[in-house]
Amino acid sequence: MNPLSRVTLHPASLKHIKLGHPWVTKDQYTDLFPKREPFLLGVDAKGQSTALLMNDPNHPTIKARVWTLRGDLIEQSRLFPRTLKERLVQSFKKRREIINEKKRDNVCLVFEESDELPGIQILTLGPIHQIFLYSGFWHLKKRELLQALNEAYIEAEIPLPEYLVIQKRNQNQMTEREIWRGPKRLPESMIIQEFGINYELRFKDNYDHGIYTDMAAIREKLADLFENSKVLNLYCYTGAFSLYALKNGASEVVSVDLSKNYLDWLDHNLSLNPSFDGTKHTRVEASALDYLKACKEESFDLVICDPPSASSDGKKKMNALQMYETQMSKLEKIVRPKGRLVLVLNTHSISMNKFEAKIRSLCEKRPLKIVQTLVNCDDYKGVKTLPESRYLKILVLQKD
Ligand SMILES: C[S@@+](CC[C@H](N)C(=O)[O-])C[C@H]1O[C@@H](n2cnc3c(N)ncnc32)[C@H](O)[C@@H]1O
């Protein structure tokens, strides 16, 4: 007997899935999907089965994710626990080198669809491993997931963490935290190291724990830019780029953020690294735009600019690209000759080609040229078939 519900897919969904896109998004066809079954068999108009799908009826837009297109799909649903473990092991092993090098305590162990583990991200933060579940499918398969995880840690020879914490969205799309392994409560705060630099993490908020791990690989790739440089870190948050600059030989660092809370946190992070010369660091509590406007005399060898995808300084709302459009002449002025500008764009909705074209056009009549491009990499390496997995875009510009 066929244990799976067959669901007809929109021809456009079918086409995209066959090209490697891993999602079925909401349309009139998905409205007819059954609500309770975890797996669905996606079929075409002729009833030909095409994909084994992970059902997610409560998700507002992604109604199903592709588990596999290969083999006997009914058999594949039976093999799910084994395949799940194999995919976890593969994903863990890919990062074993980064883990074993111990260059940083924060590593992404599983990066969702890029590791063929749709809707799961696992982030290690020292003794705490956080599992983010973005698909309701996993609510129904939690037992299998936890079993597979237990086995995968052992098979991939990655020590089981002290805490294994699941973060998931409930029916109302609110985030809930559940400790699966370890003491009943997470510590309020904890110190981890990234590239030998200590940072305090705080666990009051579900996401805002104090470090952007997806930027760690990017920081490492930019290591050569800091030596003997006077650095401006715009939108500095808790100071990961500022401290990294000090660690890598910056002569001076100015950190700008709108939030006093993050600047205090940055100061605290600085105090956790007593070998750094704190007199080389200046904090400025201001909007980046106000800082640039007021900055008449000062100039820098390196400017890091990592705005949130949309930000407001209380007066104007602006997205990151608009920030670059409106501020390029000021950014150009404060960079010294032969100096560099690092421009970050954190959104999947603008491709790297478009970002590059836009910045190139803004630089046309200026003494600035693009010398390096970076996207999601290392533990956060994305896949071409899913732009959402390649949301980080970084351009390094050099002044003549
Ligand atoms: C994406 S985070 C930067 C992350 C940081 N580059 C890192 O890797 O740790 C954005 C930061 O911009 C700050 N911010 C938002 N709007 C701002 C504005 N208009 N001016 C200055 N800082 C702002 C936020 O407080 C937040 O700390």
Tab-separated table of C-alpha atoms and ligand atoms in Angstrom:
chain	number	residue	atom	x	y	z
A	1	MET	CA	0.000	0.000	0.000
A	2	ASN	CA	1.210	3.471	-0.828
A	3	PRO	CA	1.809	5.144	2.553
A	4	LEU	CA	2.324	8.620	1.092
A	5	SER	CA	-0.167	11.246	-0.001
A	6	ARG	CA	0.345	12.219	-3.603
A	7	VAL	CA	0.150	15.934	-4.285
A	8	THR	CA	0.076	17.514	-7.710
A	9	LEU	CA	2.599	20.300	-8.093
A	10	HIS	CA	2.261	23.499	-10.103
A	11	PRO	CA	4.182	23.098	-13.398
A	12	ALA	CA	6.418	26.051	-12.396
A	13	SER	CA	7.260	24.385	-9.051
A	14	LEU	CA	8.051	21.161	-10.879
A	15	LYS	CA	10.294	22.944	-13.325
A	16	HIS	CA	12.235	24.693	-10.554
A	17	ILE	CA	12.539	21.544	-8.464
A	18	LYS	CA	13.945	19.638	-11.417
A	19	LEU	CA	16.502	22.416	-11.856
A	20	GLY	CA	17.581	21.953	-8.238
A	21	HIS	CA	15.530	24.554	-6.359
A	22	PRO	CA	14.660	22.870	-3.065
A	23	TRP	CA	11.348	24.551	-2.141
A	24	VAL	CA	7.684	24.392	-3.063
A	25	THR	CA	6.228	27.804	-2.321
A	26	LYS	CA	2.613	28.682	-1.656
A	27	ASP	CA	0.238	28.597	-4.629
A	28	GLN	CA	-3.236	27.261	-5.433
A	29	TYR	CA	-1.793	23.730	-5.647
A	30	THR	CA	-0.209	23.784	-2.200
A	31	ASP	CA	-3.513	24.973	-0.726
A	32	LEU	CA	-4.742	21.418	-1.413
A	33	PHE	CA	-1.865	19.681	0.395
A	34	PRO	CA	-2.942	17.509	3.341
A	35	LYS	CA	-2.074	19.006	6.719
A	36	ARG	CA	-0.994	16.094	8.892
A	37	GLU	CA	1.410	13.925	6.936
A	38	PRO	CA	5.103	14.701	7.300
A	39	PHE	CA	6.002	13.391	3.834
A	40	LEU	CA	4.282	14.057	0.535
A	41	LEU	CA	4.885	12.570	-2.864
A	42	GLY	CA	5.045	15.429	-5.384
A	43	VAL	CA	3.636	14.368	-8.751
A	44	ASP	CA	3.205	16.031	-12.141
A	45	ALA	CA	-0.080	16.485	-14.024
A	46	LYS	CA	0.225	12.932	-15.398
A	47	GLY	CA	0.640	11.467	-11.920
A	48	GLN	CA	4.373	10.776	-12.402
A	49	SER	CA	6.132	11.016	-9.046
A	50	THR	CA	8.968	13.517	-8.981
A	51	ALA	CA	9.949	14.447	-5.455
A	52	LEU	CA	9.767	13.258	-1.885
A	53	LEU	CA	8.682	16.376	-0.039
A	54	MET	CA	8.808	17.494	3.586
A	55	ASN	CA	5.401	18.955	4.344
A	56	ASP	CA	5.133	22.274	6.191
A	57	PRO	CA	1.473	23.343	6.191
A	58	ASN	CA	1.893	26.124	8.765
A	59	HIS	CA	4.772	27.893	7.071
A	60	PRO	CA	3.531	31.127	5.514
A	61	THR	CA	5.384	30.689	2.216
A	62	ILE	CA	7.549	27.551	2.006
A	63	LYS	CA	4.904	24.849	1.977
A	64	ALA	CA	7.265	21.931	1.334
A	65	ARG	CA	10.979	21.259	0.964
A	66	VAL	CA	12.599	18.621	-1.216
A	67	TRP	CA	14.081	15.689	0.655
A	68	THR	CA	15.067	13.827	-2.505
A	69	LEU	CA	14.344	13.503	-6.192
A	70	ARG	CA	16.337	10.315	-6.529
A	71	GLY	CA	15.504	6.607	-6.407
A	72	ASP	CA	12.282	4.902	-5.392
A	73	LEU	CA	10.666	7.753	-3.480
A	74	ILE	CA	8.450	5.553	-1.312
A	75	GLU	CA	11.479	3.502	-0.333
A	76	GLN	CA	13.337	6.766	0.330
A	77	SER	CA	10.678	7.778	2.857
A	78	ARG	CA	11.258	4.483	4.682
A	79	LEU	CA	15.003	5.043	4.597
A	80	PHE	CA	14.594	8.551	6.020
A	81	PRO	CA	16.178	7.902	9.464
A	82	ARG	CA	19.255	6.359	7.877
A	83	THR	CA	19.631	8.994	5.178
A	84	LEU	CA	19.141	11.727	7.769
A	85	LYS	CA	21.985	10.349	9.849
A	86	GLU	CA	24.211	9.986	6.770
A	87	ARG	CA	23.582	13.587	5.752
A	88	LEU	CA	24.326	14.804	9.272
A	89	VAL	CA	27.561	12.813	9.348
A	90	GLN	CA	28.596	14.207	5.980
A	91	SER	CA	27.822	17.752	7.071
A	92	PHE	CA	29.735	17.317	10.359
A	93	LYS	CA	32.723	15.779	8.601
A	94	LYS	CA	32.921	18.714	6.177
A	95	ARG	CA	33.504	20.969	9.199
A	96	ARG	CA	35.717	18.610	11.189
A	97	GLU	CA	38.859	20.398	10.078
A	98	ILE	CA	37.510	23.789	11.204
A	99	ILE	CA	36.415	22.234	14.520
A	100	ASN	CA	39.716	20.409	15.075
A	101	GLU	CA	41.827	23.468	14.231
A	102	LYS	CA	40.128	25.137	17.225
A	103	LYS	CA	40.644	28.524	15.616
A	104	ARG	CA	37.148	29.413	16.728
A	105	ASP	CA	34.483	28.047	19.078
A	106	ASN	CA	31.687	29.294	16.827
A	107	VAL	CA	31.161	27.125	13.771
A	108	CYS	CA	28.133	26.290	11.673
A	109	LEU	CA	27.845	22.481	11.671
A	110	VAL	CA	24.826	22.230	9.394
A	111	PHE	CA	23.751	24.867	6.904
A	112	GLU	CA	20.268	23.864	5.842
A	113	GLU	CA	19.607	23.078	2.172
A	114	SER	CA	23.302	23.588	1.353
A	115	ASP	CA	23.959	20.375	3.306
A	116	GLU	CA	20.845	18.625	1.981
A	117	LEU	CA	19.296	19.103	5.423
A	118	PRO	CA	16.376	21.369	4.563
A	119	GLY	CA	15.251	23.738	7.270
A	120	ILE	CA	17.962	22.812	9.813
A	121	GLN	CA	20.869	24.907	10.917
A	122	ILE	CA	23.219	23.829	13.709
A	123	LEU	CA	25.467	26.396	15.265
A	124	THR	CA	28.195	25.522	17.760
A	125	LEU	CA	28.973	28.174	20.348
A	126	GLY	CA	31.586	26.458	22.509
A	127	PRO	CA	29.754	23.994	24.766
A	128	ILE	CA	26.361	25.017	23.389
A	129	HIS	CA	25.133	23.633	20.083
A	130	GLN	CA	22.002	25.369	18.878
A	131	ILE	CA	19.709	23.642	16.421
A	132	PHE	CA	17.455	26.014	14.498
A	133	LEU	CA	14.427	24.336	12.961
A	134	TYR	CA	12.836	26.455	10.265
A	135	SER	CA	10.388	23.837	8.980
A	136	GLY	CA	7.397	22.466	10.890
A	137	PHE	CA	8.240	19.077	9.336
A	138	TRP	CA	10.871	18.654	12.025
A	139	HIS	CA	8.280	19.000	14.807
A	140	LEU	CA	6.835	15.720	13.572
A	141	LYS	CA	10.257	14.131	13.139
A	142	LYS	CA	11.977	15.329	16.278
A	143	ARG	CA	12.491	11.854	17.700
A	144	GLU	CA	14.200	10.665	14.505
A	145	LEU	CA	16.263	13.845	14.368
A	146	LEU	CA	17.551	13.522	17.913
A	147	GLN	CA	18.358	9.850	17.406
A	148	ALA	CA	20.190	10.591	14.147
A	149	LEU	CA	22.075	13.455	15.793
A	150	ASN	CA	23.263	11.239	18.639
A	151	GLU	CA	24.645	8.745	16.166
A	152	ALA	CA	26.091	11.371	13.847
A	153	TYR	CA	28.191	13.034	16.571
A	154	ILE	CA	29.719	9.661	17.384
A	155	GLU	CA	30.254	8.584	13.790
A	156	ALA	CA	31.749	11.921	12.735
A	157	GLU	CA	33.925	11.895	15.868
A	158	ILE	CA	32.680	15.236	17.081
A	159	PRO	CA	32.243	15.232	20.866
A	160	LEU	CA	28.628	15.527	21.984
A	161	PRO	CA	28.206	19.045	23.360
A	162	GLU	CA	27.373	19.911	26.921
A	163	TYR	CA	24.156	21.573	25.758
A	164	LEU	CA	22.072	20.703	22.739
A	165	VAL	CA	19.371	23.302	22.349
A	166	ILE	CA	16.556	23.298	19.857
A	167	GLN	CA	15.119	26.558	18.618
A	168	LYS	CA	11.996	26.254	16.558
A	169	ARG	CA	9.078	28.281	15.385
A	170	ASN	CA	5.770	27.344	16.966
A	171	GLN	CA	2.377	27.420	15.205
A	172	ASN	CA	2.346	31.215	15.524
A	173	GLN	CA	5.818	31.495	13.983
A	174	MET	CA	7.233	32.514	17.387
A	175	THR	CA	10.625	31.157	18.414
A	176	GLU	CA	10.733	28.636	21.243
A	177	ARG	CA	13.804	27.163	22.886
A	178	GLU	CA	14.005	23.621	24.219
A	179	ILE	CA	17.038	22.078	25.859
A	180	TRP	CA	17.402	18.545	24.674
A	181	ARG	CA	20.686	17.739	26.331
A	182	GLY	CA	22.410	19.358	29.298
A	183	PRO	CA	21.283	21.302	32.380
A	184	LYS	CA	17.709	22.646	32.360
A	185	ARG	CA	18.665	26.249	31.696
A	186	LEU	CA	21.238	27.869	29.495
A	187	PRO	CA	23.760	30.042	31.319
A	188	GLU	CA	22.853	33.739	31.043
A	189	SER	CA	26.227	34.438	29.499
A	190	MET	CA	29.357	32.628	28.440
A	191	ILE	CA	32.760	33.448	26.963
A	192	ILE	CA	33.857	31.937	23.659
A	193	GLN	CA	36.835	32.644	21.418
A	194	GLU	CA	36.908	33.466	17.718
A	195	PHE	CA	40.452	33.551	16.275
A	196	GLY	CA	41.903	33.750	19.770
A	197	ILE	CA	39.719	36.714	20.746
A	198	ASN	CA	37.329	36.395	23.683
A	199	TYR	CA	33.700	37.439	23.345
A	200	GLU	CA	30.855	37.324	25.802
A	201	LEU	CA	27.723	35.662	24.488
A	202	ARG	CA	24.363	36.359	26.134
A	203	PHE	CA	21.398	34.051	25.886
A	204	LYS	CA	18.489	36.185	27.023
A	205	ASP	CA	17.398	36.781	23.463
A	206	ASN	CA	16.945	33.867	21.079
A	207	TYR	CA	19.024	35.209	18.209
A	208	ASP	CA	20.945	38.244	19.374
A	209	HIS	CA	23.609	36.381	21.337
A	210	GLY	CA	26.479	38.722	20.494
A	211	ILE	CA	28.401	37.361	17.539
A	212	TYR	CA	27.643	36.840	13.855
A	213	THR	CA	29.196	33.469	13.169
A	214	ASP	CA	28.402	33.683	9.461
A	215	MET	CA	30.903	36.573	9.284
A	216	ALA	CA	33.711	34.583	10.944
A	217	ALA	CA	34.993	33.029	7.705
A	218	ILE	CA	34.782	36.458	6.052
A	219	ARG	CA	36.804	38.057	8.874
A	220	GLU	CA	39.484	35.416	8.403
A	221	LYS	CA	39.665	36.094	4.663
A	222	LEU	CA	40.167	39.802	5.326
A	223	ALA	CA	42.943	39.269	7.913
A	224	ASP	CA	45.647	40.891	5.781
A	225	LEU	CA	43.910	44.262	5.586
A	226	PHE	CA	44.456	45.377	9.179
A	227	GLU	CA	48.220	45.516	9.785
A	228	ASN	CA	49.313	49.063	10.726
A	229	SER	CA	45.954	50.403	9.577
A	230	LYS	CA	43.745	53.024	11.091
A	231	VAL	CA	40.350	51.312	10.938
A	232	LEU	CA	36.794	52.631	10.995
A	233	ASN	CA	34.172	50.001	11.850
A	234	LEU	CA	30.742	51.344	10.938
A	235	TYR	CA	27.726	49.459	12.380
A	236	CYS	CA	30.156	47.727	14.722
A	237	TYR	CA	27.638	45.763	16.877
A	238	THR	CA	29.581	44.034	19.712
A	239	GLY	CA	32.893	44.715	18.010
A	240	ALA	CA	33.922	41.507	16.254
A	241	PHE	CA	35.619	43.424	13.424
A	242	SER	CA	37.069	46.003	15.824
A	243	LEU	CA	38.701	43.407	18.068
A	244	TYR	CA	39.808	41.389	15.059
A	245	ALA	CA	41.466	44.544	13.712
A	246	LEU	CA	43.312	45.114	17.005
A	247	LYS	CA	44.399	41.487	17.070
A	248	ASN	CA	45.732	41.784	13.517
A	249	GLY	CA	47.901	44.818	14.058
A	250	ALA	CA	45.602	47.815	13.520
A	251	SER	CA	47.206	51.019	14.781
A	252	GLU	CA	43.871	52.570	15.772
A	253	VAL	CA	40.216	51.530	15.630
A	254	VAL	CA	37.085	53.677	15.703
A	255	SER	CA	33.820	51.771	16.259
A	256	VAL	CA	30.484	53.392	15.436
A	257	ASP	CA	27.047	52.101	16.374
A	258	LEU	CA	23.689	53.617	17.152
A	259	SER	CA	23.232	51.345	20.163
A	260	LYS	CA	24.754	52.161	23.548
A	261	ASN	CA	23.948	48.620	24.630
A	262	TYR	CA	26.141	47.104	21.877
A	263	LEU	CA	28.942	49.612	22.473
A	264	ASP	CA	28.934	48.716	26.193
A	265	TRP	CA	29.035	45.074	25.184
A	266	LEU	CA	31.971	45.864	22.858
A	267	ASP	CA	33.812	47.555	25.758
A	268	HIS	CA	33.157	44.498	27.874
A	269	ASN	CA	34.522	42.252	25.094
A	270	LEU	CA	37.598	44.472	24.956
A	271	SER	CA	38.082	44.019	28.714
A	272	LEU	CA	38.031	40.238	28.181
A	273	ASN	CA	41.169	40.592	26.058
A	274	PRO	CA	43.710	42.248	28.356
A	275	SER	CA	46.556	41.865	25.852
A	276	PHE	CA	44.876	44.445	23.570
A	277	ASP	CA	45.853	48.068	23.990
A	278	GLY	CA	42.499	49.680	24.777
A	279	THR	CA	43.898	53.167	24.158
A	280	LYS	CA	43.943	52.339	20.445
A	281	HIS	CA	40.161	51.990	20.483
A	282	THR	CA	37.508	54.725	20.359
A	283	ARG	CA	33.775	54.137	20.532
A	284	VAL	CA	31.284	56.503	18.974
A	285	GLU	CA	27.590	56.285	19.770
A	286	ALA	CA	26.000	57.755	16.651
A	287	SER	CA	24.213	56.899	13.470
A	288	ALA	CA	26.702	55.974	10.755
A	289	LEU	CA	25.302	58.740	8.560
A	290	ASP	CA	25.743	61.402	11.255
A	291	TYR	CA	29.265	60.159	11.909
A	292	LEU	CA	30.172	60.394	8.214
A	293	LYS	CA	28.633	63.856	7.986
A	294	ALA	CA	30.566	65.112	10.994
A	295	CYS	CA	33.815	63.428	9.967
A	296	LYS	CA	35.633	66.292	8.219
A	297	GLU	CA	39.277	65.979	9.218
A	298	GLU	CA	39.731	62.321	9.979
A	299	SER	CA	40.731	59.678	7.435
A	300	PHE	CA	41.252	55.912	7.576
A	301	ASP	CA	43.267	53.183	5.884
A	302	LEU	CA	40.372	50.766	6.164
A	303	VAL	CA	36.643	51.285	6.501
A	304	ILE	CA	34.382	48.321	7.310
A	305	CYS	CA	30.749	48.983	6.538
A	306	ASP	CA	28.278	46.270	7.522
A	307	PRO	CA	24.846	47.891	7.729
A	308	PRO	CA	21.729	45.897	8.606
A	309	SER	CA	19.665	45.112	5.492
A	310	ALA	CA	17.277	47.882	6.585
A	311	SER	CA	18.033	50.425	9.245
A	312	SER	CA	16.659	53.588	10.720
A	313	ASP	CA	18.457	56.237	12.724
A	314	GLY	CA	15.168	57.479	14.117
A	315	LYS	CA	14.819	59.952	11.248
A	316	LYS	CA	15.194	58.100	7.961
A	317	LYS	CA	14.690	54.479	6.938
A	318	MET	CA	17.263	53.140	4.534
A	319	ASN	CA	18.356	49.821	3.114
A	320	ALA	CA	22.004	48.877	2.775
A	321	LEU	CA	22.183	49.592	-0.944
A	322	GLN	CA	20.637	53.042	-0.470
A	323	MET	CA	23.225	53.658	2.230
A	324	TYR	CA	25.991	52.972	-0.290
A	325	GLU	CA	24.255	55.047	-2.973
A	326	THR	CA	23.885	58.100	-0.759
A	327	GLN	CA	27.156	57.847	1.175
A	328	MET	CA	29.690	56.805	-1.462
A	329	SER	CA	31.214	60.264	-1.820
A	330	LYS	CA	31.655	60.552	1.972
A	331	LEU	CA	33.084	57.058	2.185
A	332	GLU	CA	35.481	57.897	-0.631
A	333	LYS	CA	36.636	61.047	1.156
A	334	ILE	CA	37.460	59.403	4.458
A	335	VAL	CA	39.531	56.618	2.875
A	336	ARG	CA	43.174	57.476	2.445
A	337	PRO	CA	44.975	56.907	-0.870
A	338	LYS	CA	45.719	53.161	-1.261
A	339	GLY	CA	43.200	52.569	1.540
A	340	ARG	CA	40.357	50.041	1.380
A	341	LEU	CA	36.629	50.035	1.833
A	342	VAL	CA	34.855	46.813	2.797
A	343	LEU	CA	31.190	46.959	1.803
A	344	VAL	CA	28.883	44.237	3.119
A	345	LEU	CA	25.446	43.437	1.767
A	346	ASN	CA	23.382	40.978	3.762
A	347	THR	CA	20.400	40.007	1.621
A	348	HIS	CA	19.537	37.236	-0.804
A	349	SER	CA	17.218	39.450	-2.812
A	350	ILE	CA	20.028	41.319	-4.585
A	351	SER	CA	22.445	39.115	-6.510
A	352	MET	CA	26.204	39.565	-6.320
A	353	ASN	CA	26.183	40.611	-9.992
A	354	LYS	CA	23.669	43.372	-9.293
A	355	PHE	CA	25.506	44.519	-6.170
A	356	GLU	CA	28.801	44.612	-8.036
A	357	ALA	CA	27.261	46.439	-11.007
A	358	LYS	CA	25.685	49.003	-8.691
A	359	ILE	CA	28.905	49.669	-6.779
A	360	ARG	CA	30.913	49.758	-10.000
A	361	SER	CA	28.557	52.390	-11.390
A	362	LEU	CA	28.864	54.403	-8.158
A	363	CYS	CA	32.653	54.235	-8.474
A	364	GLU	CA	32.778	55.169	-12.157
A	365	LYS	CA	34.020	58.705	-11.706
A	366	ARG	CA	35.781	58.073	-8.431
A	367	PRO	CA	39.282	56.860	-7.657
A	368	LEU	CA	37.858	53.577	-6.310
A	369	LYS	CA	37.927	50.105	-7.811
A	370	ILE	CA	36.707	46.680	-6.707
A	371	VAL	CA	39.687	44.475	-5.840
A	372	GLN	CA	38.055	41.508	-4.073
A	373	THR	CA	34.645	39.850	-3.879
A	374	LEU	CA	33.468	37.395	-1.229
A	375	VAL	CA	30.246	35.460	-0.624
A	376	ASN	CA	29.072	32.938	1.984
A	377	CYS	CA	31.974	30.556	2.429
A	378	ASP	CA	33.597	27.779	4.474
A	379	ASP	CA	31.110	26.567	7.111
A	380	TYR	CA	28.378	28.770	5.568
A	381	LYS	CA	28.996	27.866	1.948
A	382	GLY	CA	25.714	28.206	0.046
A	383	VAL	CA	24.408	26.543	-3.103
A	384	LYS	CA	23.760	28.186	-6.468
A	385	THR	CA	20.254	26.719	-6.711
A	386	LEU	CA	19.115	28.569	-3.579
A	387	PRO	CA	19.929	32.309	-3.539
A	388	GLU	CA	18.723	32.404	0.084
A	389	SER	CA	21.839	30.406	1.018
A	390	ARG	CA	24.113	33.025	-0.591
A	391	TYR	CA	22.891	36.106	1.203
A	392	LEU	CA	26.293	37.499	2.200
A	393	LYS	CA	28.037	39.657	-0.408
A	394	ILE	CA	31.238	41.516	0.326
A	395	LEU	CA	33.127	43.872	-1.954
A	396	VAL	CA	36.559	45.218	-1.138
A	397	LEU	CA	37.300	48.532	-2.859
A	398	GLN	CA	40.687	50.165	-3.125
A	399	LYS	CA	41.360	53.861	-3.532
A	400	ASP	CA	43.969	54.930	-6.100
B	1	LIG	C1	24.549	43.551	11.023
B	1	LIG	S1	25.013	44.269	12.554
B	1	LIG	C2	26.710	44.422	12.272
B	1	LIG	C3	27.483	43.151	12.585
B	1	LIG	C4	28.970	43.326	12.720
B	1	LIG	N1	29.577	43.827	11.510
B	1	LIG	C5	29.619	41.999	13.107
B	1	LIG	O1	30.117	41.275	12.224
B	1	LIG	O2	29.624	41.699	14.298
B	1	LIG	C6	24.325	45.847	12.427
B	1	LIG	C7	24.589	46.848	13.551
B	1	LIG	O3	24.195	48.124	13.038
B	1	LIG	C8	23.691	48.926	14.109
B	1	LIG	N2	22.892	49.996	13.472
B	1	LIG	C9	21.656	49.918	12.940
B	1	LIG	N3	21.324	51.076	12.354
B	1	LIG	C10	22.383	51.914	12.509
B	1	LIG	C11	22.674	53.229	12.103
B	1	LIG	N4	21.794	53.931	11.412
B	1	LIG	N5	23.874	53.757	12.419
B	1	LIG	C12	24.795	53.044	13.123
B	1	LIG	N6	24.578	51.791	13.542
B	1	LIG	C13	23.381	51.223	13.238
B	1	LIG	C14	22.936	47.958	14.972
B	1	LIG	O4	22.829	48.465	16.298
B	1	LIG	C15	23.827	46.705	14.862
B	1	LIG	O5	24.740	46.686	15.911
